[in-house]
Short mmCIF file of C-alpha atoms in Angstrom, two decimals:
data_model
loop_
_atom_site.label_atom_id
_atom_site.label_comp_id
_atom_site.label_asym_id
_atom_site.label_seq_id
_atom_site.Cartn_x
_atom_site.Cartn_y
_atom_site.Cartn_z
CA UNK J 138 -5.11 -50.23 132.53
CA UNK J 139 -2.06 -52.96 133.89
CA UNK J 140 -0.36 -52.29 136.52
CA UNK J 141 3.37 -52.82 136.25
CA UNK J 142 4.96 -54.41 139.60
CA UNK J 143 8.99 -54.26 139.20
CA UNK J 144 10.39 -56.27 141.51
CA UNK J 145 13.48 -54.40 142.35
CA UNK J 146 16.39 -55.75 144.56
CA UNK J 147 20.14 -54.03 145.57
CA UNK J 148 22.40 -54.32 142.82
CA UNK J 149 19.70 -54.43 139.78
CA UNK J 150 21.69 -53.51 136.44
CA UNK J 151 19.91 -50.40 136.11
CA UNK J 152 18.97 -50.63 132.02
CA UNK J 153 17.12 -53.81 132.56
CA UNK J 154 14.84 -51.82 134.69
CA UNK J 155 14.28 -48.21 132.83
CA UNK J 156 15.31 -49.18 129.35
CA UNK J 157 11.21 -50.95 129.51
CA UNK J 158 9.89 -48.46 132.16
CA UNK J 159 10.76 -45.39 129.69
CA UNK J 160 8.64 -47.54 126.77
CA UNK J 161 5.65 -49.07 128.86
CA UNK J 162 5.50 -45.68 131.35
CA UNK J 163 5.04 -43.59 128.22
CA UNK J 164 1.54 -45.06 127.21
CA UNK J 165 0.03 -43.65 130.51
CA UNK J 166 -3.71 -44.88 128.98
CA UNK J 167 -2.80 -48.35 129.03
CA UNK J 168 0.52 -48.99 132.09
CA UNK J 169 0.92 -47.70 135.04
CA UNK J 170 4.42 -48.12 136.77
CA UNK J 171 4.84 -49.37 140.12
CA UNK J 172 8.38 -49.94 141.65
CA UNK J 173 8.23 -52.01 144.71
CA UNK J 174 11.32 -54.75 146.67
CA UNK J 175 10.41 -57.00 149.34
CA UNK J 176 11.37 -54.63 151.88
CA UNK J 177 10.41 -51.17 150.79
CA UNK J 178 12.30 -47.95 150.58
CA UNK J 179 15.73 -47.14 148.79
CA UNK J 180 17.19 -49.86 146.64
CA UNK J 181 20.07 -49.36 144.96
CA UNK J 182 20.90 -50.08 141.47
CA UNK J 183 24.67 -52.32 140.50
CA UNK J 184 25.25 -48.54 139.36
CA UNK J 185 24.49 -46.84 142.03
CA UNK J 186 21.28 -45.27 141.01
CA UNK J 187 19.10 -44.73 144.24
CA UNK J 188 15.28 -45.68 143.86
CA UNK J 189 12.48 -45.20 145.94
CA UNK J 190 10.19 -48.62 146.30
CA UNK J 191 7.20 -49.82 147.62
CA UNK J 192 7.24 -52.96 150.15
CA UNK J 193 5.64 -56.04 148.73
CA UNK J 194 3.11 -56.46 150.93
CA UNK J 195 1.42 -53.15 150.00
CA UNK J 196 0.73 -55.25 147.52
CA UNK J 197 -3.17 -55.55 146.83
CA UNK J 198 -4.29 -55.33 142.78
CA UNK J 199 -4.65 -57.92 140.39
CA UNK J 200 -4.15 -58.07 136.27
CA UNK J 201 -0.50 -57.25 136.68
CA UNK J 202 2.14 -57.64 134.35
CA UNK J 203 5.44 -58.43 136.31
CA UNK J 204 8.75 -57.39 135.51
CA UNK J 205 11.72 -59.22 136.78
CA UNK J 206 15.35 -56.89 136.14
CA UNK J 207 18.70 -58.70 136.48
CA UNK J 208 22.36 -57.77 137.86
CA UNK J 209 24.84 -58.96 139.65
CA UNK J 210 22.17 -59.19 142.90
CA UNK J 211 20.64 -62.30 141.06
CA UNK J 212 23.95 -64.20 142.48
CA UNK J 213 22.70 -63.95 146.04
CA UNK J 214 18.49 -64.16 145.60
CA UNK J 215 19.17 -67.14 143.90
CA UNK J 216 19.80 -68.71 146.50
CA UNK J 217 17.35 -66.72 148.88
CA UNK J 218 14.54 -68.81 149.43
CA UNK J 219 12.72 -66.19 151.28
CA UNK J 220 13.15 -63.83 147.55
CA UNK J 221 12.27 -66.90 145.94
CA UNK J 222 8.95 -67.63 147.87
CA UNK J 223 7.80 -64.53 146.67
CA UNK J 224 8.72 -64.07 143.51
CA UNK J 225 6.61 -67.64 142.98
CA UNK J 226 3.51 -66.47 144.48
CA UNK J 227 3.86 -62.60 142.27
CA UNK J 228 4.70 -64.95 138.94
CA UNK J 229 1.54 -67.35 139.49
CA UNK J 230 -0.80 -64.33 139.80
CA UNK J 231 0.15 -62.43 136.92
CA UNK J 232 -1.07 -61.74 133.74
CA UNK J 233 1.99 -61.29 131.95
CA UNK J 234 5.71 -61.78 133.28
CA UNK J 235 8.69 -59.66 131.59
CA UNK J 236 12.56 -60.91 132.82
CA UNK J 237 15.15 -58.96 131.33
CA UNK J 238 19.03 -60.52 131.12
CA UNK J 239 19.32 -62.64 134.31
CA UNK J 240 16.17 -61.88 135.51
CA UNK J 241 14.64 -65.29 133.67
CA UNK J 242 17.71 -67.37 135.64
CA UNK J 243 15.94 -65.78 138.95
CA UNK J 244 12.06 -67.27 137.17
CA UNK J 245 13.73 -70.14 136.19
CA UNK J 246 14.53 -71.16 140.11
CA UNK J 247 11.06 -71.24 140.49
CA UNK J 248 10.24 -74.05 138.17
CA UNK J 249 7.90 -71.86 136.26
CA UNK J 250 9.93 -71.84 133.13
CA UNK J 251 9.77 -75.48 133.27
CA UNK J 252 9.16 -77.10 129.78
CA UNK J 253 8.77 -73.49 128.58
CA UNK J 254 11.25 -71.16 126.18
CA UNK J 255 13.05 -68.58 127.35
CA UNK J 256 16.42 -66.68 126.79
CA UNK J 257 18.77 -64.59 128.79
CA UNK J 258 22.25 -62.78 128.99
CA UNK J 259 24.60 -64.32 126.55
CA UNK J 260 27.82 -63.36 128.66
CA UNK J 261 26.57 -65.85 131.45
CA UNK J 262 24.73 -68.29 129.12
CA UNK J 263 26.35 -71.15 130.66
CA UNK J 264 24.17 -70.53 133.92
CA UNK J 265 20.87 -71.99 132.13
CA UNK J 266 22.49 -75.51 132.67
CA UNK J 267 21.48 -75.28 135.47
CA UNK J 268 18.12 -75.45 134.43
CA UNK J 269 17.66 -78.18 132.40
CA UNK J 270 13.70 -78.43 132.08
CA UNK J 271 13.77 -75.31 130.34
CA UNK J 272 13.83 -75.02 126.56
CA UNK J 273 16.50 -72.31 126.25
CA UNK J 274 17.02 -70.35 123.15
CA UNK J 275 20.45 -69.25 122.43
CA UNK J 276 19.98 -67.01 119.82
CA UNK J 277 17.50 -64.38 120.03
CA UNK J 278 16.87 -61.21 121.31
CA UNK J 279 13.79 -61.86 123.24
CA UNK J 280 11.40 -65.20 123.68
CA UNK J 281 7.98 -65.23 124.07
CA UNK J 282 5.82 -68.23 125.48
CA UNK J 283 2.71 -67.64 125.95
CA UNK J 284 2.16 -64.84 129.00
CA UNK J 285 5.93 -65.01 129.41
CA UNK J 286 8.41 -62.72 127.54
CA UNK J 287 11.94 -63.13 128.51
CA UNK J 288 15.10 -60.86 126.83
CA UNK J 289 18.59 -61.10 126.40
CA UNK J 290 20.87 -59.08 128.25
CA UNK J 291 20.36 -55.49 129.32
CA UNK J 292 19.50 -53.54 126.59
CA UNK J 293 17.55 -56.09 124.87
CA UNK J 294 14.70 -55.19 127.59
CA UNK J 295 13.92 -52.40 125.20
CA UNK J 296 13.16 -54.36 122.13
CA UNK J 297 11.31 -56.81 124.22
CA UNK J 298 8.86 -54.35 125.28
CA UNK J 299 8.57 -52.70 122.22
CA UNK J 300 8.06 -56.22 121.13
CA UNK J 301 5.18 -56.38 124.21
CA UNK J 302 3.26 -53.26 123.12
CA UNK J 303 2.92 -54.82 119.38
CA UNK J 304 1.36 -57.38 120.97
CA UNK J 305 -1.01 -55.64 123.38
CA UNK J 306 -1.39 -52.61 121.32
CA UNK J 307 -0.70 -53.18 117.78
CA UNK J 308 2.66 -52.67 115.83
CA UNK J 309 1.75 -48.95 114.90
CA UNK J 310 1.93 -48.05 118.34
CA UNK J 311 4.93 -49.72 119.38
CA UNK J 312 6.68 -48.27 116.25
CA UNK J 313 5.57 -44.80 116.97
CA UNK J 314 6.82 -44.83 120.31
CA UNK J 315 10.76 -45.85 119.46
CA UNK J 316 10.73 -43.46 116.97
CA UNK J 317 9.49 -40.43 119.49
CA UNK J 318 12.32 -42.32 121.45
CA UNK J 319 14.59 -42.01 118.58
CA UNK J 320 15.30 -45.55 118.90
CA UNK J 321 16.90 -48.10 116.21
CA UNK J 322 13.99 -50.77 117.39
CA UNK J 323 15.45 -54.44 116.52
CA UNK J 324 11.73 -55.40 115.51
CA UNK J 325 13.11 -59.22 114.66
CA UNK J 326 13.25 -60.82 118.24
CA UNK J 327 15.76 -63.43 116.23
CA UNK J 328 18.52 -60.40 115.80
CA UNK J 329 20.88 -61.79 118.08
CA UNK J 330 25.32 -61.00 116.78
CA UNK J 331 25.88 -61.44 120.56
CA UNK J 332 25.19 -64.92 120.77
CA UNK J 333 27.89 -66.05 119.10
CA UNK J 334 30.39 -63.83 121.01
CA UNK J 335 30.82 -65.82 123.71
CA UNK J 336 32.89 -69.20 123.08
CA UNK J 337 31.61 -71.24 126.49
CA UNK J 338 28.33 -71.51 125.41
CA UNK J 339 28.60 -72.59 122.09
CA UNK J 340 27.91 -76.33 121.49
CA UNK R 120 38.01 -40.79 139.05
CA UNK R 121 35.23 -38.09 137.79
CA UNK R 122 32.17 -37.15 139.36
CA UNK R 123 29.01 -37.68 137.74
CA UNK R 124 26.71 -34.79 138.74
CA UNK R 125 23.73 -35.72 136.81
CA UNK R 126 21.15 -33.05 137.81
CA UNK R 127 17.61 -33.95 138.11
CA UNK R 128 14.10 -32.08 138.37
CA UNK R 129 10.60 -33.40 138.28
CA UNK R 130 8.90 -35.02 134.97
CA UNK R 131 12.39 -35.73 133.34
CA UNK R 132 12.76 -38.24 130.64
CA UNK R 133 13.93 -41.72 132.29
CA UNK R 134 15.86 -43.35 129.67
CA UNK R 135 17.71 -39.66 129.26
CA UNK R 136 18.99 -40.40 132.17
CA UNK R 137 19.58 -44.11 133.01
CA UNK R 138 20.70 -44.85 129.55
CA UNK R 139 24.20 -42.91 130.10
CA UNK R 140 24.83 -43.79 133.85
CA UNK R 141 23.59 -47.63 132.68
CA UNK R 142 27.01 -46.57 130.85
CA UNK R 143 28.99 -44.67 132.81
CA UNK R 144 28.45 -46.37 135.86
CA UNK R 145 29.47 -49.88 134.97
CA UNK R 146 32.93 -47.93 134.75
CA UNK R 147 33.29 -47.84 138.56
CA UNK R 148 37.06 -47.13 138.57
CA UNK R 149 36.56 -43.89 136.26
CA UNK R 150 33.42 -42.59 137.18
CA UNK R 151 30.98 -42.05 140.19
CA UNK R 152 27.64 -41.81 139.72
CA UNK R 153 25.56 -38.97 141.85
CA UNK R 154 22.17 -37.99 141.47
CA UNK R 155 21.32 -34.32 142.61
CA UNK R 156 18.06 -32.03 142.45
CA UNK R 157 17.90 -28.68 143.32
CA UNK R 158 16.15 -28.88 146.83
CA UNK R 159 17.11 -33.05 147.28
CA UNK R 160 14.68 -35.72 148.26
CA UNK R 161 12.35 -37.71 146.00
CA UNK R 162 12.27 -36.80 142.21
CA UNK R 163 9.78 -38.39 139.26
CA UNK R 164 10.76 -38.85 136.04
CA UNK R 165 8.13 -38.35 133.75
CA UNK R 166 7.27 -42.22 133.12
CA UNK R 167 7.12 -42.28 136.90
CA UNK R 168 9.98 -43.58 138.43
CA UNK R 169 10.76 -41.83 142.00
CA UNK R 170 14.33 -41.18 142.63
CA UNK R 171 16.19 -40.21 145.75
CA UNK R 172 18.05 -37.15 144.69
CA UNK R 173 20.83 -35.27 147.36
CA UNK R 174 20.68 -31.53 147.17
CA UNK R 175 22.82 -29.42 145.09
CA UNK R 176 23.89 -27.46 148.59
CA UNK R 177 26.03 -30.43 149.81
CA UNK R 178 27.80 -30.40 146.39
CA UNK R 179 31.55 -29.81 147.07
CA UNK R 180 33.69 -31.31 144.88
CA UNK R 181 35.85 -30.54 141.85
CA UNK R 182 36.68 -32.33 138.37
CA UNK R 183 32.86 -32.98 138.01
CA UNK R 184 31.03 -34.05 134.74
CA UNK R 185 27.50 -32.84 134.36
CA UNK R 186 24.90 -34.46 133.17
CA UNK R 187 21.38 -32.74 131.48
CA UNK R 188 18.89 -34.67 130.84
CA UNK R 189 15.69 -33.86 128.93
CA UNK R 190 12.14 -34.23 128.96
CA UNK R 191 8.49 -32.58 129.74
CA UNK R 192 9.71 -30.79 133.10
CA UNK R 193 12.31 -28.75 131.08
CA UNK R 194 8.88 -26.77 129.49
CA UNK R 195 8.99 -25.49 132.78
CA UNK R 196 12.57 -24.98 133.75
CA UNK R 197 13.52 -23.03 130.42
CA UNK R 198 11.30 -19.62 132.61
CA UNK R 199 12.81 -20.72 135.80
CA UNK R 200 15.06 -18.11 136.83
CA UNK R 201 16.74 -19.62 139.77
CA UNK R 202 16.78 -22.87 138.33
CA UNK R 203 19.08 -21.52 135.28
CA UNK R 204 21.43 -19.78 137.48
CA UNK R 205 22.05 -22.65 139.59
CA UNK R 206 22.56 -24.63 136.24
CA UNK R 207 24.34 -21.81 134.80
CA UNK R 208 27.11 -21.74 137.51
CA UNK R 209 27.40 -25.83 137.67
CA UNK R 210 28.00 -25.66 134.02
CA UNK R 211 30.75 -22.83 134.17
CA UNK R 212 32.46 -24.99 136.79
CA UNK R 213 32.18 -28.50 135.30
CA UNK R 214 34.88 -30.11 133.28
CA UNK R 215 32.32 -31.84 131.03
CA UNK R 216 28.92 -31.51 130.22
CA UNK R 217 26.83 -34.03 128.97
CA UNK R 218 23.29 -33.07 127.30
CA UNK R 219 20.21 -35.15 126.59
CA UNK R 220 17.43 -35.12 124.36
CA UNK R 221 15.95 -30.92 125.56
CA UNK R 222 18.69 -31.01 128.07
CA UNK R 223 20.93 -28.80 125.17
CA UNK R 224 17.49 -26.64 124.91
CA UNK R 225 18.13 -25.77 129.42
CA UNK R 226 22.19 -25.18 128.98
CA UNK R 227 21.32 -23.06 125.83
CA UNK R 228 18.95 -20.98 127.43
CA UNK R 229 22.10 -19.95 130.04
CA UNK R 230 24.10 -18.72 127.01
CA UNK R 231 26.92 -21.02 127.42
CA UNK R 232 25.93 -22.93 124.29
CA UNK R 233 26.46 -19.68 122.10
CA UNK R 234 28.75 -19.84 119.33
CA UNK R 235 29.12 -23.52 120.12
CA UNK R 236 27.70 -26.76 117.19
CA UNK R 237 24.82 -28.59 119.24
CA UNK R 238 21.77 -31.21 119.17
CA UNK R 239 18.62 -32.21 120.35
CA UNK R 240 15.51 -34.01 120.21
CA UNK R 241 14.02 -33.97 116.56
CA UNK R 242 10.63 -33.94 117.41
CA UNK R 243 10.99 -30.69 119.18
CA UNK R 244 13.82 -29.15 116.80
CA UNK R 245 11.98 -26.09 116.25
CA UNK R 246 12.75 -24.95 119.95
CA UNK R 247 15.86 -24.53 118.31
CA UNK R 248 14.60 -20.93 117.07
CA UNK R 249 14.85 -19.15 120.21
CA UNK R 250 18.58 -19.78 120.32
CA UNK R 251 19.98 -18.61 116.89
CA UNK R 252 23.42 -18.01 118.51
CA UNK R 253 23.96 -21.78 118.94
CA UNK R 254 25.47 -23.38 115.57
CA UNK R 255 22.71 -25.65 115.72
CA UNK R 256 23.26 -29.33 114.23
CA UNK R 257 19.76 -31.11 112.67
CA UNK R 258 21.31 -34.68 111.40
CA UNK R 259 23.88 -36.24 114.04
CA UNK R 260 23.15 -38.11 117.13
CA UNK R 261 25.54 -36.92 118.77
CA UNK R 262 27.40 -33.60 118.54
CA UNK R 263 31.03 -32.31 120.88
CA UNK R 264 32.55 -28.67 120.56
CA UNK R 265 35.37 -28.95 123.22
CA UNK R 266 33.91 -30.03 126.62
CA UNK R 267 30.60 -29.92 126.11
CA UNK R 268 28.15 -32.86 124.66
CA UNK R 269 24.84 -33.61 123.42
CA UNK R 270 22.82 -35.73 121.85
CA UNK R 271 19.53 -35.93 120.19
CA UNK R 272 16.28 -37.41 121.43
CA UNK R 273 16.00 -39.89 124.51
CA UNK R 274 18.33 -43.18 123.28
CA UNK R 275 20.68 -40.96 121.78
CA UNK R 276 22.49 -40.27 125.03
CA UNK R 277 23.45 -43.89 125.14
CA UNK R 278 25.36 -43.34 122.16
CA UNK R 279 26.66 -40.55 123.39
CA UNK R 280 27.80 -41.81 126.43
CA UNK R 281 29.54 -44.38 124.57
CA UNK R 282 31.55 -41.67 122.29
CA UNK R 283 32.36 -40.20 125.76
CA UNK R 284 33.94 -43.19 126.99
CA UNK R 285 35.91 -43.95 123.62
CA UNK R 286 37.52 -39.97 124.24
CA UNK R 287 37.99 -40.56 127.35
CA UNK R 288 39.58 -44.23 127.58
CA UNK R 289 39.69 -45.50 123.93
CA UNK R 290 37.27 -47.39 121.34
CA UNK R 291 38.66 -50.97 122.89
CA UNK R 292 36.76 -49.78 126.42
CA UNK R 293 33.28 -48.29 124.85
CA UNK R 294 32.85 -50.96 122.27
CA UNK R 295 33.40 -53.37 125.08
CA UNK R 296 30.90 -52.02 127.43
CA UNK R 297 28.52 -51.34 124.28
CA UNK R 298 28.78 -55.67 123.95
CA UNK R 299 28.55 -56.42 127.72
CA UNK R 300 25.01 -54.51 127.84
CA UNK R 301 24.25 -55.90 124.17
CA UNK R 302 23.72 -52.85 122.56
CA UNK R 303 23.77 -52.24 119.10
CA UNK R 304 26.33 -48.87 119.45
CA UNK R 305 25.80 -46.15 116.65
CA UNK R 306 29.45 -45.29 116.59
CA UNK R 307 29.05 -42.91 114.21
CA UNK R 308 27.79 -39.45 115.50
CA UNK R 309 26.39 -38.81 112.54
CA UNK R 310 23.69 -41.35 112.26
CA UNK R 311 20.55 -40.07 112.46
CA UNK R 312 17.26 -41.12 110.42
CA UNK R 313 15.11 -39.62 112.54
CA UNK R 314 16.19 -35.93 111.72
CA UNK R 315 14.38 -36.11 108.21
CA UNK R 316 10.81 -37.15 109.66
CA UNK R 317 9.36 -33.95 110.97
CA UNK R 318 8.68 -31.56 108.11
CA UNK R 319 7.87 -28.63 110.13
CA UNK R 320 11.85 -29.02 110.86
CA UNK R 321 13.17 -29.31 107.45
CA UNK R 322 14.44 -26.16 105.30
#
C-alpha cells in the first residue's frame, strides 16, 4: 500500500489534481489518497472547486508517492520560500514524485530536477528557461526519470498515471482501468500535437 | 452568467465530476461553479476525495444548469425516496441538465428522461432495463434531446462538457479550451469503442 500525499495549494487547476486521483484512488489494494496543503482545511481550486485538506505537519508515514498539481497558484509559491522549504523536504523523502503541467516548474525551484528530464505545460513552455540545469523535453506527453514522472499540461496527468500503474502494476492493469473509465488512454508518452502549437517555444 | 449546480452525494465518481467543471469553470465569465449536497458539509467521492458541499436549502437562484454525476453511491440513491424528489424538482426547474456516467440512470428513475434519447456508462448498460420508456442510446458518448445531456462512462463528461460549450458559445471557444487543458476532444458524439466490449449488453 502507498500513500498518496497531494500537495494542494489555492488556485490548483483542478484536472491536474483528480484527472490522477480518479485512476490511482480506484486501485484501493495498492493507493491510498491523501489530500493535504501546508495549512490545512479548505483550499480552493483556480475553478472554484472547494476541498477539504489535511495540514502538513499531520504528516507522519513514509513510502509515499508525491503528487505535485499546477495552476495559476504556481505564480506566487514560486517565489514562496516558506512553500518551497517544504515541498524540498516532502520531494527528498519520497518514493516516487508525480508533477502534473506546472507542477514540475514548482520541483524544478528546488534544484531537484537538476541534470534530470522532465516536461511540463506547453502553453507556458518558455518558463523552463528559467531552469537551465534541467534536461527539458519539449515534446512528450509525460517524462519519466527514474522515481520522477512529470506530465504535460492538465489533462496529460491522466496518461501519466495510467503510464505509473503500468509501471507499478503491469500494463494489463493500467489498461483495464481506462477502459472501466472509458478513456482514449494515449499509451505513447511521446504523443504530444500540442507541442508544436505554441510558436514561443519553438527553437 | 449560468449557475452550475452540480449536485453531490457520498461515493460519487471523481473524474464525473471534476472533468466537466475542469471545463466549465475555466469559463469564469459564463459559468459559476457551485457544489451542493443534500444536507451540505463534507462529501467523498468514491476514490476519496472530501469536498465541501453547501446545502441544497440555501439554493435560491434561477437560470441554473445541473449537473449529475455518477458512480457507486447512485446504487443507493436510485431507492432513495427523498433524495429523487429533491432531484426531481431541481431538474424540473433547471434550464440544463448535464448527466454523467449513472447520473442518466438517477434523472431516469424521476421520469423526466421518458420519451427522451439518452446514455450511460457501458459497463453498467444493462441498468438500462428498468427504464424502457427512455429511447435509450448504446454507441455515442455523448447524447442531447433539447435541454437535457448525458454522457457515457466517467471521461465521457469531458467530452460532453465540451459539446456543451460549442452550443452554447461556438466550436472556436470549446476547441480552444479542449487545447489549453491538452485534451485530445472527441468532437464527435458518436465515438464510442467502448459500447461493443460488454457482451451481456449487445443484442
Amino acid at each position: 500500500m502507498h500513500q498518496i500525499v497531494t500537495l494542494l495549494f489555492n488556485n490548483f487547476e483542478t484536472l491536474d489534481v483528480f484527472g490522477p486521483l480518479e485512476i490511482l484512488g480506484r486501485l484501493k489494494k495498492e493507493f491510498h489518497v491523501n489530500l493535504y496543503s501546508l495549512e490545512g482545511g479548505i483550499i480552493k481550486s483556480t475553478q472554484d472547486v472547494p476541498v477539504h485538506t489535511r495540514t502538513l505537519s499531520r504528516m507522519n508515514f513514509e513510502n509515499y508517492i508525491l503528487m505535485i498539481p499546477g495552476g495559476i497558484g504556481t505564480r506566487e509559491l514560486i517565489n514562496d520560500e516558506i512553500f518551497l522549504e517544504h515541498l524540498k523536504t516532502l520531494s527528498i523523502n519520497a518514493e516516487y514524485i508525480l508533477t502534473i503541467c506546472t507542477g514540475s516548474i514548482l520541483l524544478a525551484k528546488t534544484g531537484l530536477l537538476d541534470d534530470k528530464k522532465a516536461t511540463t505545460n506547453k502553453r507556458v513552455f518558455k518558463w523552463t528557461e528559467h531552469f537551465p540545469k534541467v534536461d527539458w523535453v519539449r515534446e512528450a506527453r509525460w517524462v519519466t526519470d527514474k522515481n520522477i514522472y512529470t506530465s504535460s499540461g492538465v489533462s496529460a496527468g491522466m496518461d501519466m498515471a495510467l503510464g505509473f500503474v503500468a509501471d507499478q502494476l503491469g500494463y494489463e492493469v493500467a489498461k483495464r482501468q481506462s477502459i472501466q473509465i472509458e478513456y482514449d488512454w494515449k499509451e505513447d508518452s511521446t504523443w504530444d500535437p500540442f507541442s508544436t502549437l505554441y510558436t514561443d517555444n519553438t527553437p
